[in-house]
Short mmCIF file of C-alpha atoms and ligand atoms in Angstrom, two decimals:
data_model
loop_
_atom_site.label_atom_id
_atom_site.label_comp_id
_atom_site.label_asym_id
_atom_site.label_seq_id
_atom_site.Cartn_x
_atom_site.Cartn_y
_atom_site.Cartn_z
CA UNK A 19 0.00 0.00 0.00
CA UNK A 20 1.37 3.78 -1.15
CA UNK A 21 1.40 6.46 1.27
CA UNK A 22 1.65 10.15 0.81
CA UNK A 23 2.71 12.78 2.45
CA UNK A 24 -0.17 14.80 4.12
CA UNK A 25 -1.85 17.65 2.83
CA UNK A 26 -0.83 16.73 -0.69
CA UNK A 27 -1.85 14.51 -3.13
CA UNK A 28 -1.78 10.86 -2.45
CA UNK A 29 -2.23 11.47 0.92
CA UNK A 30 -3.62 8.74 3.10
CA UNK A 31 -6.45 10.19 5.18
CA UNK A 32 -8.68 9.01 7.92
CA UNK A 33 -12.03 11.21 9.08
CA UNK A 34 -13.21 11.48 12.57
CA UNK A 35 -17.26 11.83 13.17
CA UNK A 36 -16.64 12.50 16.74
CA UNK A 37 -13.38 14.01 18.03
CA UNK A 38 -13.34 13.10 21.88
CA UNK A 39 -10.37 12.30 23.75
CA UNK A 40 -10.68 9.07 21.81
CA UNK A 41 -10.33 10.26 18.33
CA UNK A 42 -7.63 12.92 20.02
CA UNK A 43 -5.09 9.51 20.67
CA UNK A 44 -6.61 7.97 17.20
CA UNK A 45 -5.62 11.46 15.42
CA UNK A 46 -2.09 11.63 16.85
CA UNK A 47 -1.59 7.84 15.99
CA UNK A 48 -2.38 8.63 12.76
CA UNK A 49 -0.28 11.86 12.57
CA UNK A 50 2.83 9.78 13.62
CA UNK A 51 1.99 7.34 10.23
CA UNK A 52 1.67 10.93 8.12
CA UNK A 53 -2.03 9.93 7.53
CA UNK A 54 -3.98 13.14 7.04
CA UNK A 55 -6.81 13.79 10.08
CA UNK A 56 -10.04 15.54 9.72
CA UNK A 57 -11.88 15.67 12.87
CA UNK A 58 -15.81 16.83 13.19
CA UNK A 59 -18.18 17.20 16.08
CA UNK A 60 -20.77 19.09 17.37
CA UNK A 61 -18.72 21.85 19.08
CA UNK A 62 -15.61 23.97 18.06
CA UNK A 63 -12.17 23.16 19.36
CA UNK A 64 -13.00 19.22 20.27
CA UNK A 65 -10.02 17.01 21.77
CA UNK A 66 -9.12 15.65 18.33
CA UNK A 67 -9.38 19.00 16.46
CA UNK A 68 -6.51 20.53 18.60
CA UNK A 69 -4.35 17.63 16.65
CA UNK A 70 -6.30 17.47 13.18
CA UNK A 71 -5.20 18.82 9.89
CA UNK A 72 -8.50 20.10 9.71
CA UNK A 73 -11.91 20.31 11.07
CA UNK A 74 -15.74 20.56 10.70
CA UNK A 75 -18.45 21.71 13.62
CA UNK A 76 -22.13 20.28 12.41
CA UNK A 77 -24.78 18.77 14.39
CA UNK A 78 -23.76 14.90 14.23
CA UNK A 79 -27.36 14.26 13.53
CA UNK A 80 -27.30 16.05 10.35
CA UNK A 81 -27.24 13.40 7.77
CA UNK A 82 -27.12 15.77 4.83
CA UNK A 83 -23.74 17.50 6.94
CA UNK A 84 -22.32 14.53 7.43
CA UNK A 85 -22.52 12.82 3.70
CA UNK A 86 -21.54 16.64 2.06
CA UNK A 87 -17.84 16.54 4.38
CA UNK A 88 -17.54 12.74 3.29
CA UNK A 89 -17.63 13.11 -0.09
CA UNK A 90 -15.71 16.41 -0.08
CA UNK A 91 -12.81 14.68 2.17
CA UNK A 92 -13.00 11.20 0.60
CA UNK A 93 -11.59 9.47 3.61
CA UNK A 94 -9.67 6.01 3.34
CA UNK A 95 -12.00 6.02 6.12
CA UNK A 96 -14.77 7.01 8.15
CA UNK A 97 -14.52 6.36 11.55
CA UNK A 98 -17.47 6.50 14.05
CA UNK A 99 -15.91 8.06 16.96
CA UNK A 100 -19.21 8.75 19.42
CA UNK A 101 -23.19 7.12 19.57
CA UNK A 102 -24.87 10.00 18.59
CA UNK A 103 -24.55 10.20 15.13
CA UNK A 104 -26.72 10.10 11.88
CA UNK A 105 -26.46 6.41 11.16
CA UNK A 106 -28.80 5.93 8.02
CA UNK A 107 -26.09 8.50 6.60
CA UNK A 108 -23.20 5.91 7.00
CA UNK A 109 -25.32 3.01 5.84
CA UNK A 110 -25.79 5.43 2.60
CA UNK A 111 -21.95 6.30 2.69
CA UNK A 112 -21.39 2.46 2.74
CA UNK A 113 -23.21 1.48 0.07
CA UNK A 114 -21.08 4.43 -2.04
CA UNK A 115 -18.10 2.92 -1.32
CA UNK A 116 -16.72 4.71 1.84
CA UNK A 117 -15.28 2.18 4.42
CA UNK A 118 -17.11 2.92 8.02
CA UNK A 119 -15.10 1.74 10.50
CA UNK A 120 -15.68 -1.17 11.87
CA UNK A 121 -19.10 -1.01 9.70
CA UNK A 122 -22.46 1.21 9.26
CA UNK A 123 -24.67 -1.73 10.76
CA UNK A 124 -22.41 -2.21 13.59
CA UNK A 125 -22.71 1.27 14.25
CA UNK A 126 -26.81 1.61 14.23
CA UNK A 127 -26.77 -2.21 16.16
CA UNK A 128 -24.80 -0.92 18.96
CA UNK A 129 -25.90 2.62 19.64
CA UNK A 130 -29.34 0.71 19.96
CA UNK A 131 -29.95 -1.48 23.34
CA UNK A 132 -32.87 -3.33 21.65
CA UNK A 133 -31.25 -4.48 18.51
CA UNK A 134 -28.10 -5.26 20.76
CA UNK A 135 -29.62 -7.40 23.89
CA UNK A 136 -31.69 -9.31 21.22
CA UNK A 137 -28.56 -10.06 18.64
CA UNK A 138 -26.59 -10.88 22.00
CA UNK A 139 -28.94 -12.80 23.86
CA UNK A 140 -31.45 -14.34 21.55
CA UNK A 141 -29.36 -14.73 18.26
CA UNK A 142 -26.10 -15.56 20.02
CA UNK A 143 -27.32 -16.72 23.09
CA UNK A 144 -24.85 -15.25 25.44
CA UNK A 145 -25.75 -14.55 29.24
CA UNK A 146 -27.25 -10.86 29.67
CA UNK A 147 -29.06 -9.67 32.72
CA UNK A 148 -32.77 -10.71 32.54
CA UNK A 149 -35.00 -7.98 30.53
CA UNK A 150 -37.85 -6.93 28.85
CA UNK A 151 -38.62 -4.61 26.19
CA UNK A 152 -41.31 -1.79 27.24
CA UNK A 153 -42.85 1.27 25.90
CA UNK A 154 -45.29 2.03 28.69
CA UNK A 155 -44.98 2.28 32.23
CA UNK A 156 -47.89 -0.46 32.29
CA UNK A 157 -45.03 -2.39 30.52
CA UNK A 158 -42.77 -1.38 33.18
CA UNK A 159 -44.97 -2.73 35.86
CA UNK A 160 -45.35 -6.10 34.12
CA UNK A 161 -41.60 -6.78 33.53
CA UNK A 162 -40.67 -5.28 37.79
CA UNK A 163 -43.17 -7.75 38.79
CA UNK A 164 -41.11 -10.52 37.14
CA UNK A 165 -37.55 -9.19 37.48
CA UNK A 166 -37.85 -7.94 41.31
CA UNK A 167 -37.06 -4.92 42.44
CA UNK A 168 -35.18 -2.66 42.50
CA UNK A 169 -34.88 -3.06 38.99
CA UNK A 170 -33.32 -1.15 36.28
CA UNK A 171 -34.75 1.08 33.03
CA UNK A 172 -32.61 2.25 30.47
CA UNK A 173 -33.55 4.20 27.44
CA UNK A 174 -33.59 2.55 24.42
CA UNK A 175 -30.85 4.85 23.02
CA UNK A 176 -28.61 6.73 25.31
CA UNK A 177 -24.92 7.00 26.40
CA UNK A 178 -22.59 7.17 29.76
CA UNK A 179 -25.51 6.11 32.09
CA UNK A 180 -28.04 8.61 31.21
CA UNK A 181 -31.73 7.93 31.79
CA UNK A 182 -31.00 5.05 33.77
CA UNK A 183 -33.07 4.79 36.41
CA UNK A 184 -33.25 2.22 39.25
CA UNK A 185 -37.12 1.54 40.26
CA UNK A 186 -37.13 0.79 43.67
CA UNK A 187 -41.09 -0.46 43.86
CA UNK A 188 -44.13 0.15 42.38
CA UNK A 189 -44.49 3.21 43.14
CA UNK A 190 -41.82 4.61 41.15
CA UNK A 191 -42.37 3.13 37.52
CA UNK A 192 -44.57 6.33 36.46
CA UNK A 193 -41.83 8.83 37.03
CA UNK A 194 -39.13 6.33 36.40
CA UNK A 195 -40.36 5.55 32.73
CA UNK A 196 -41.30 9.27 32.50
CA UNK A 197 -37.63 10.06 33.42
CA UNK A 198 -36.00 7.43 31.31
CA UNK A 199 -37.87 8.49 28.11
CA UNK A 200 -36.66 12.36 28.68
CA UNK A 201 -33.48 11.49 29.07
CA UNK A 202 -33.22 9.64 25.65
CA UNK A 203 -31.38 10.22 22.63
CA UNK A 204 -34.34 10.53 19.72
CA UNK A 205 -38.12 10.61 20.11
CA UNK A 206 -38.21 6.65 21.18
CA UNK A 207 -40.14 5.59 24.48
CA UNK A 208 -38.97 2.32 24.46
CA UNK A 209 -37.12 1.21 27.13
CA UNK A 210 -35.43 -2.01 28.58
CA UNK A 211 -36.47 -2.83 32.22
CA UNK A 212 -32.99 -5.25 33.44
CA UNK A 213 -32.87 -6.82 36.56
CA UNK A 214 -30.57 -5.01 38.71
CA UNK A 215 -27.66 -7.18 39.65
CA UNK A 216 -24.61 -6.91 42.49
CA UNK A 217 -21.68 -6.33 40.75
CA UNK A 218 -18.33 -7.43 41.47
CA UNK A 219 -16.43 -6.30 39.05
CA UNK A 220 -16.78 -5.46 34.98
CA UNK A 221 -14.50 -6.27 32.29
CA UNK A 222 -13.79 -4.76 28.59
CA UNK A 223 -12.58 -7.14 26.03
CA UNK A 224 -10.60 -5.25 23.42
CA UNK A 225 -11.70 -7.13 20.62
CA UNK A 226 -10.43 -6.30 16.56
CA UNK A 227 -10.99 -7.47 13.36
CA UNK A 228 -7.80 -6.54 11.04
CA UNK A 229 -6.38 -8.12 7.72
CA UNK A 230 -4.49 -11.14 7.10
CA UNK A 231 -4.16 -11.64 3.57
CA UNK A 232 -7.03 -11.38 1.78
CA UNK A 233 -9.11 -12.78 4.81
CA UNK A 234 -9.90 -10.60 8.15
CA UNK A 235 -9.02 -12.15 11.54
CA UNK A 236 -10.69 -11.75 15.12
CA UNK A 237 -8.43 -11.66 17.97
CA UNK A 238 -9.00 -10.48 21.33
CA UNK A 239 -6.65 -8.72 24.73
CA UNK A 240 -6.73 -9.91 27.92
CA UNK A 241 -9.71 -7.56 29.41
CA UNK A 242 -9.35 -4.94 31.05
CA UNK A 243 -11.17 -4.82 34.70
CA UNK A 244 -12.47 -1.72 36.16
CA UNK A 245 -14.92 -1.14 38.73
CA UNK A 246 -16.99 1.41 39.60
CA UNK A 247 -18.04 3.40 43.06
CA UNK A 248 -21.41 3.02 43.70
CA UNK A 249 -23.95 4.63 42.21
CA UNK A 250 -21.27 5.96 40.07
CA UNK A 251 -22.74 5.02 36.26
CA UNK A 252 -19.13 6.50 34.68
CA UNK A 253 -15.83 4.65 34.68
CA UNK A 254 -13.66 5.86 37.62
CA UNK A 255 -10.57 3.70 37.26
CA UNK A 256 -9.43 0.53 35.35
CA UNK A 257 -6.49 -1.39 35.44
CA UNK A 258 -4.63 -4.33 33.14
CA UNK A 259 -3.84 -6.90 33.69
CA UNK A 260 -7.05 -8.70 35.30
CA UNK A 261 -7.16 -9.81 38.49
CA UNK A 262 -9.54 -12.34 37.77
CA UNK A 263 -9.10 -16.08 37.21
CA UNK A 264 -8.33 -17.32 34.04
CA UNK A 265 -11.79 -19.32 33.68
CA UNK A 266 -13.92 -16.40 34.17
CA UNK A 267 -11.36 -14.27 31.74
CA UNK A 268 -11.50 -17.56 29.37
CA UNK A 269 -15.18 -16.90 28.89
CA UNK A 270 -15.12 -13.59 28.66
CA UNK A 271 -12.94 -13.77 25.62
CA UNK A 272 -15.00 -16.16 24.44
CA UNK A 273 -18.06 -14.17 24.26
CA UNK A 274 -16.20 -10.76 23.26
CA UNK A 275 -15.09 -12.89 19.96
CA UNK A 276 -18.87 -14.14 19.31
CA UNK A 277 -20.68 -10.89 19.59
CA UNK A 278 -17.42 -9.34 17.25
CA UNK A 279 -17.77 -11.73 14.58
CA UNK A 280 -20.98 -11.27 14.53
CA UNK A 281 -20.79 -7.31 13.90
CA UNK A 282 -18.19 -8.04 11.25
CA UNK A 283 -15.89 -4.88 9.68
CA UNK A 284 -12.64 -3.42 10.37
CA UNK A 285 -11.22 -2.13 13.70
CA UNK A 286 -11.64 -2.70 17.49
CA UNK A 287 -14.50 -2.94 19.83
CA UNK A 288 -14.92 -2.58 23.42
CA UNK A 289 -16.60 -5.79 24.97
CA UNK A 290 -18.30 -4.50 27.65
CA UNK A 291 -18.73 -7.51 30.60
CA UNK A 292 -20.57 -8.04 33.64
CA UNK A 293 -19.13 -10.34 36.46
CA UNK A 294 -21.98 -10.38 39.56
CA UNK A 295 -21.23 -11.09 42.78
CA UNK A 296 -23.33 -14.64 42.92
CA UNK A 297 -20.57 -15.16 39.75
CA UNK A 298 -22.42 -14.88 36.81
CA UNK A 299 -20.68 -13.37 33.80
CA UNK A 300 -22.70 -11.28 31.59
CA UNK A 301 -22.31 -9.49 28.40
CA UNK A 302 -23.56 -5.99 28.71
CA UNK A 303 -23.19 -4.34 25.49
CA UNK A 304 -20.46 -3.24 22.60
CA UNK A 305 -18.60 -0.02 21.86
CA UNK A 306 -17.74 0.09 17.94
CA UNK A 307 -14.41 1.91 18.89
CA UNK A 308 -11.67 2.17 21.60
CA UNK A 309 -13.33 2.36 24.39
CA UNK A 310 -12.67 4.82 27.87
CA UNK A 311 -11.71 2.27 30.12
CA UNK A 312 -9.22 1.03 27.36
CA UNK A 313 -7.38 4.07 28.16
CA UNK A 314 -5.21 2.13 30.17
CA UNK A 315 -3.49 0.72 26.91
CA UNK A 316 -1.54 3.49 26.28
CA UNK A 317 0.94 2.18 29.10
CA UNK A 318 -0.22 -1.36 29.35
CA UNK A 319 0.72 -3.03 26.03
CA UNK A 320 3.12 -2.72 23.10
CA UNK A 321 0.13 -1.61 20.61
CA UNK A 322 -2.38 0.51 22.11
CA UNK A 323 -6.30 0.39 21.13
CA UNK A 324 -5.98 3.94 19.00
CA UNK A 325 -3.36 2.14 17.18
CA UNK A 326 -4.89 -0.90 16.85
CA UNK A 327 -8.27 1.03 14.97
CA UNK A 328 -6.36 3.42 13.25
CA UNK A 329 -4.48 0.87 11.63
CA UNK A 330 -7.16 -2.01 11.24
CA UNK A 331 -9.20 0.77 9.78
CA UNK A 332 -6.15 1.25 6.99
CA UNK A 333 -6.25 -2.54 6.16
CA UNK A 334 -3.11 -2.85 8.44
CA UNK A 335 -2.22 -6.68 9.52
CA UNK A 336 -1.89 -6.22 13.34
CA UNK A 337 0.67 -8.55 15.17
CA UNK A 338 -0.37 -10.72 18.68
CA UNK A 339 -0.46 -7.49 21.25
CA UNK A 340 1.61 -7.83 24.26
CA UNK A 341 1.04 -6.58 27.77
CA UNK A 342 4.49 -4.73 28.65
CA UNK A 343 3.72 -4.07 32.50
CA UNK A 344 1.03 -3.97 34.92
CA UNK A 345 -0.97 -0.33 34.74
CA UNK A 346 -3.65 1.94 35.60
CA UNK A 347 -5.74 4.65 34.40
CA UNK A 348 -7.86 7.21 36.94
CA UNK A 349 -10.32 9.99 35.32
CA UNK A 350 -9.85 13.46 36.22
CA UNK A 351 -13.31 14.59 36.68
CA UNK A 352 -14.57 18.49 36.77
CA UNK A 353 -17.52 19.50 39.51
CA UNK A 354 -18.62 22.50 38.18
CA UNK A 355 -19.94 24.08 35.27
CA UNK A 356 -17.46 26.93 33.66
CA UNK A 357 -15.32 28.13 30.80
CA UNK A 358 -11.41 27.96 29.88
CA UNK A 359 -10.87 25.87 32.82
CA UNK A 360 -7.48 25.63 34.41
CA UNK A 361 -5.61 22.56 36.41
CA UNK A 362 -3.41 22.69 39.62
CA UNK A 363 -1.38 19.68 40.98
CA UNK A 364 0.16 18.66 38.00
CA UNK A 365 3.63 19.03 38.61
CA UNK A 366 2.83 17.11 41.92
CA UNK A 367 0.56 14.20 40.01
CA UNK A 368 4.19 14.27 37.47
CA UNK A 369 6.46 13.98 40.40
CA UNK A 370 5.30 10.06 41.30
CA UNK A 371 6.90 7.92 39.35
CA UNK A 372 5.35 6.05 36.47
CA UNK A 373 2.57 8.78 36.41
CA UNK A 374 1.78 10.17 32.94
CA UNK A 375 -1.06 13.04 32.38
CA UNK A 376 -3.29 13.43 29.64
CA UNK A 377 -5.37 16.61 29.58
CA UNK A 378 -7.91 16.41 26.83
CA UNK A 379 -7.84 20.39 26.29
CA UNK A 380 -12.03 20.29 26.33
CA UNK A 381 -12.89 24.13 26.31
CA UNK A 382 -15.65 24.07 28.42
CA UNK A 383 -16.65 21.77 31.73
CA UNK A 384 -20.12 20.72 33.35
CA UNK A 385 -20.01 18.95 36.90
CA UNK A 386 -19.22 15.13 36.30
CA UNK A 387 -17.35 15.62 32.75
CA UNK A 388 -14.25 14.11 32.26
CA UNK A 389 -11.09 16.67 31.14
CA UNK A 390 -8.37 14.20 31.36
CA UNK A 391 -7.09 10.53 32.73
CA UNK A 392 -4.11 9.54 34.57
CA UNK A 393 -2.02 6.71 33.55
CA UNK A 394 0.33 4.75 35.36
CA UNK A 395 2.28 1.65 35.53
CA UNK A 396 3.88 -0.03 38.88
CA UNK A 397 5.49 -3.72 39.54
CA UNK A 398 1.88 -4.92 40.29
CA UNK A 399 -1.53 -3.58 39.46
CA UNK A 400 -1.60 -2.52 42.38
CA UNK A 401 1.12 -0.03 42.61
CA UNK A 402 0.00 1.22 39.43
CA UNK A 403 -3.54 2.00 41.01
CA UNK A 404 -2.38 3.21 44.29
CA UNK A 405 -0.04 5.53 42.14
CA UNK A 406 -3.17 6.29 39.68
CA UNK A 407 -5.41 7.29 42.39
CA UNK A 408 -2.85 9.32 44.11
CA UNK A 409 -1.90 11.44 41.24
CA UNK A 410 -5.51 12.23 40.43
CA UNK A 411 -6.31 12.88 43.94
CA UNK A 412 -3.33 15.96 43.42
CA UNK A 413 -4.96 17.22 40.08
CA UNK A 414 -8.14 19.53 40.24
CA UNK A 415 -10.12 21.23 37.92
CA UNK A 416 -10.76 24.92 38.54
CA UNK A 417 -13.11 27.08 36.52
CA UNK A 418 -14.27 30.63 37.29
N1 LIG B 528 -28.59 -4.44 35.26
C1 LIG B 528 -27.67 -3.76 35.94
N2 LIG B 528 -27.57 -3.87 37.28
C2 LIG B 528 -26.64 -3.16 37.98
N3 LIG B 528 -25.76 -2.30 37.43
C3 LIG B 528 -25.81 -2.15 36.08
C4 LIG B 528 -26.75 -2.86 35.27
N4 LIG B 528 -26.56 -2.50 33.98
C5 LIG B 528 -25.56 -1.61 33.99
N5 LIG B 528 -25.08 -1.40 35.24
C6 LIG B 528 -23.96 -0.49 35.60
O1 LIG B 528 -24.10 0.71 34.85
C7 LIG B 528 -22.99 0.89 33.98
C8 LIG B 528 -23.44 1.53 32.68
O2 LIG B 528 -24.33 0.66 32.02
P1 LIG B 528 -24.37 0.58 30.42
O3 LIG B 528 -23.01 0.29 29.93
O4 LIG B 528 -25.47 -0.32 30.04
O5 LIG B 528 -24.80 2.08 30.09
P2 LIG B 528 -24.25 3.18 29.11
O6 LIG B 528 -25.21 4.31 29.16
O7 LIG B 528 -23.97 2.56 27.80
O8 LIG B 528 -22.91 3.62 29.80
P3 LIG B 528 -21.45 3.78 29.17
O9 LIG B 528 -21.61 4.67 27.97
O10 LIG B 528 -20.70 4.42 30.31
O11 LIG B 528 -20.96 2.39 28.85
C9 LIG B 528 -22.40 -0.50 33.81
O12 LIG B 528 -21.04 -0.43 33.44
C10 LIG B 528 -22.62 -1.07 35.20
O13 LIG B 528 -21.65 -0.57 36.11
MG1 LIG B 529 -21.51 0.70 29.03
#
């Protein structure tokens, strides 16, 4: 395969429909390989776009938007960097040619918890949590009385916990549902009602599909664990390797390759897993892209997810990935809402050893949103978190 030199013909040249701090490592991967980046989103001055070659602000729903930039950029390829996107414009950008990344249908199956939960558990037939589909709270009602309470709603589409709510009785499915259903992404009203299970920890299987030859290969990383505080629906910390035993992280690989091959296309995928504390382990659902808690990779192994999807996404064969040392990643979290915020405690977070800082340079902060991660690595994943957690604990966001 040729490659040019950016910004000039012949140039390779990936696009970015989301530019998070996820296409920000994806768009500096690719700036190290001299592929051209062109980074979009719905607000000016995005992680990625501080490291893109250039960049478009359009609402990501805009289907029309999205398919003029395409065809004006004609990306090697498109890749789908958030959920809340037009997806019947990649399916349409697809079927012109364009390679979406790891696929259009992919895309549309996994922003959607319906389509998901029934290609995981009833095509598949992998473990999930128990659920039911609903679009009423007299629905709701019917599938509590069966699951238990408290039980759990989430919206049919929605991202980073929002509109879950946990029903505690009876009582509370009206304004449960009611809440669930504003909270949405779209007009829908349906909603799955999951039991709502003790969790003891979670894992994400890095899964990819790359080349090999003329045939494309699944392979999968030894998950990631995390676990969150409770009643904390964001991911806090993660570390690699697992601390799990290697049955439980058998399966889980296991299931992360079925639910990939099913989904098909180019690139990696973040397995999301569930193990409970009466030891069930449950898929959850599927990221089409490098996922947060994957953030640890940058430290943990010789080829990090952004690199794996940037270059599974150019055709790239990838070799067996290799876990170089134990590590662990920590958000750094903002609590209020402000502009141009600043950061103290950096140079203190810097000072412990195998601490490394990445500040995402979002311009603007609400209470809960996440403006960088800590990484770190120690002699045991356990040094590296106890080193994680300190060096966030020095770092804090300050707006005015
Ligand atoms: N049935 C359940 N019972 C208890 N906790 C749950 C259940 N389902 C999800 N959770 C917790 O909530 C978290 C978020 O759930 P889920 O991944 O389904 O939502 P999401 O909106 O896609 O969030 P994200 O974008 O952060 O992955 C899970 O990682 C898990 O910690
Ligand atoms: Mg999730």
């Amino acid at each position: 395969m040729e490659f040019g030199t950016p910004l000039m013909e012949g140039a390779r040249r990936i696009l970015l429909l989301g530019s998070g701090e996820l296409g920000k490592e994806m768009a500096i991967e690719s700036q190290r390989l001299g592929v051209e980046v062109v980074a979009v989103d719905r607000y000016d001055m995005a992680p990625a776009m501080h490291v893109a070659h250039r960049r478009y602000v359009i609402n990501m729903m805009d289907g029309k938007a999205i398919k003029a930039i395409v065809r004006r950029e004609v990306p090697d390829a498109v890749i789908a960097e958030i959920e809340a996107i037009n997806t019947d414009a990649l399916v349409e950008l697809e079927e012109e040619g364009f390679r979406v990344v790891p696929n259009a249908r992919a895309v549309k199956v996994c922003m959607n918890r319906v389509e998901l939960r029934r290609l995981a558990a009833e095509k598949l037939g992998l473990p999930t949590t128990k659920y039911y589909v609903a679009e009423s709270p007299s629905d709701v009602e019917r599938a509590c009385k069966d699951l238990g309470y408290p039980c759990l709603i989430k919206p049919e589409m929605s991202s980073s916990g929002h509109g879950h709510v946990i029903i505690k009785s009876r009582d509370g499915v009206e304004e449960g549902f009611r809440r669930a259903v504003e909270h949405a992404r779209g007009a829908s009203r349906k909603v799955i009602v999951e039991e709502f299970v003790e969790i003891d920890r979670e894992f994400t299987a890095l899964t990819y599909r790359h080349r090999v030859g003329n045939s494309i290969e699944t392979r999968t990383l030894t998950p990631i664990e995390h676990q969150r505080p409770k009643g904390v629906f964001h991911y806090v910390e993660s570390w690699h390797p697992p601390t799990a035993n290697e049955s439980v992280l058998k399966t889980a690989k296991e299931m992360a390759i079925k639910v990939v091959d099913e989904l098909g296309g180019l690139g990696i995928y973040g397995v999301e897993l569930i193990l409970t504390r009466d030891g069930r382990l449950l898929f959850s659902e599927v990221a089409p892209r490098p996922h947060d808690t994957g953030l640890v990779t940058l430290v943990s192994t010789d080829i990090n997810e952004f690199q794996i999807h940037v270059r599974a996404a150019l055709g790239f064969q990838i070799p067996e990935v290799k876990l170089v040392t134990p590590a662990a990643s920590h958000v750094i979290i903002a609590d209020n809402e402000g502009y141009a915020p600043r950061f103290i405690g950096i140079e203190e977070a810097l000072a412990i050893p195998g601490v490394q800082v990445r500040l995402f340079g979002k311009p603007s902060t609400y209470r809960g949103r996440r403006m960088g991660v800590v990484l770190a690595v120690g002699d045991t994943v356990n040094e590296a978190r106890e080193r994680a957690r300190l060096a966030a604990s020095k770092i804090k966001v300050i707006t005015h």
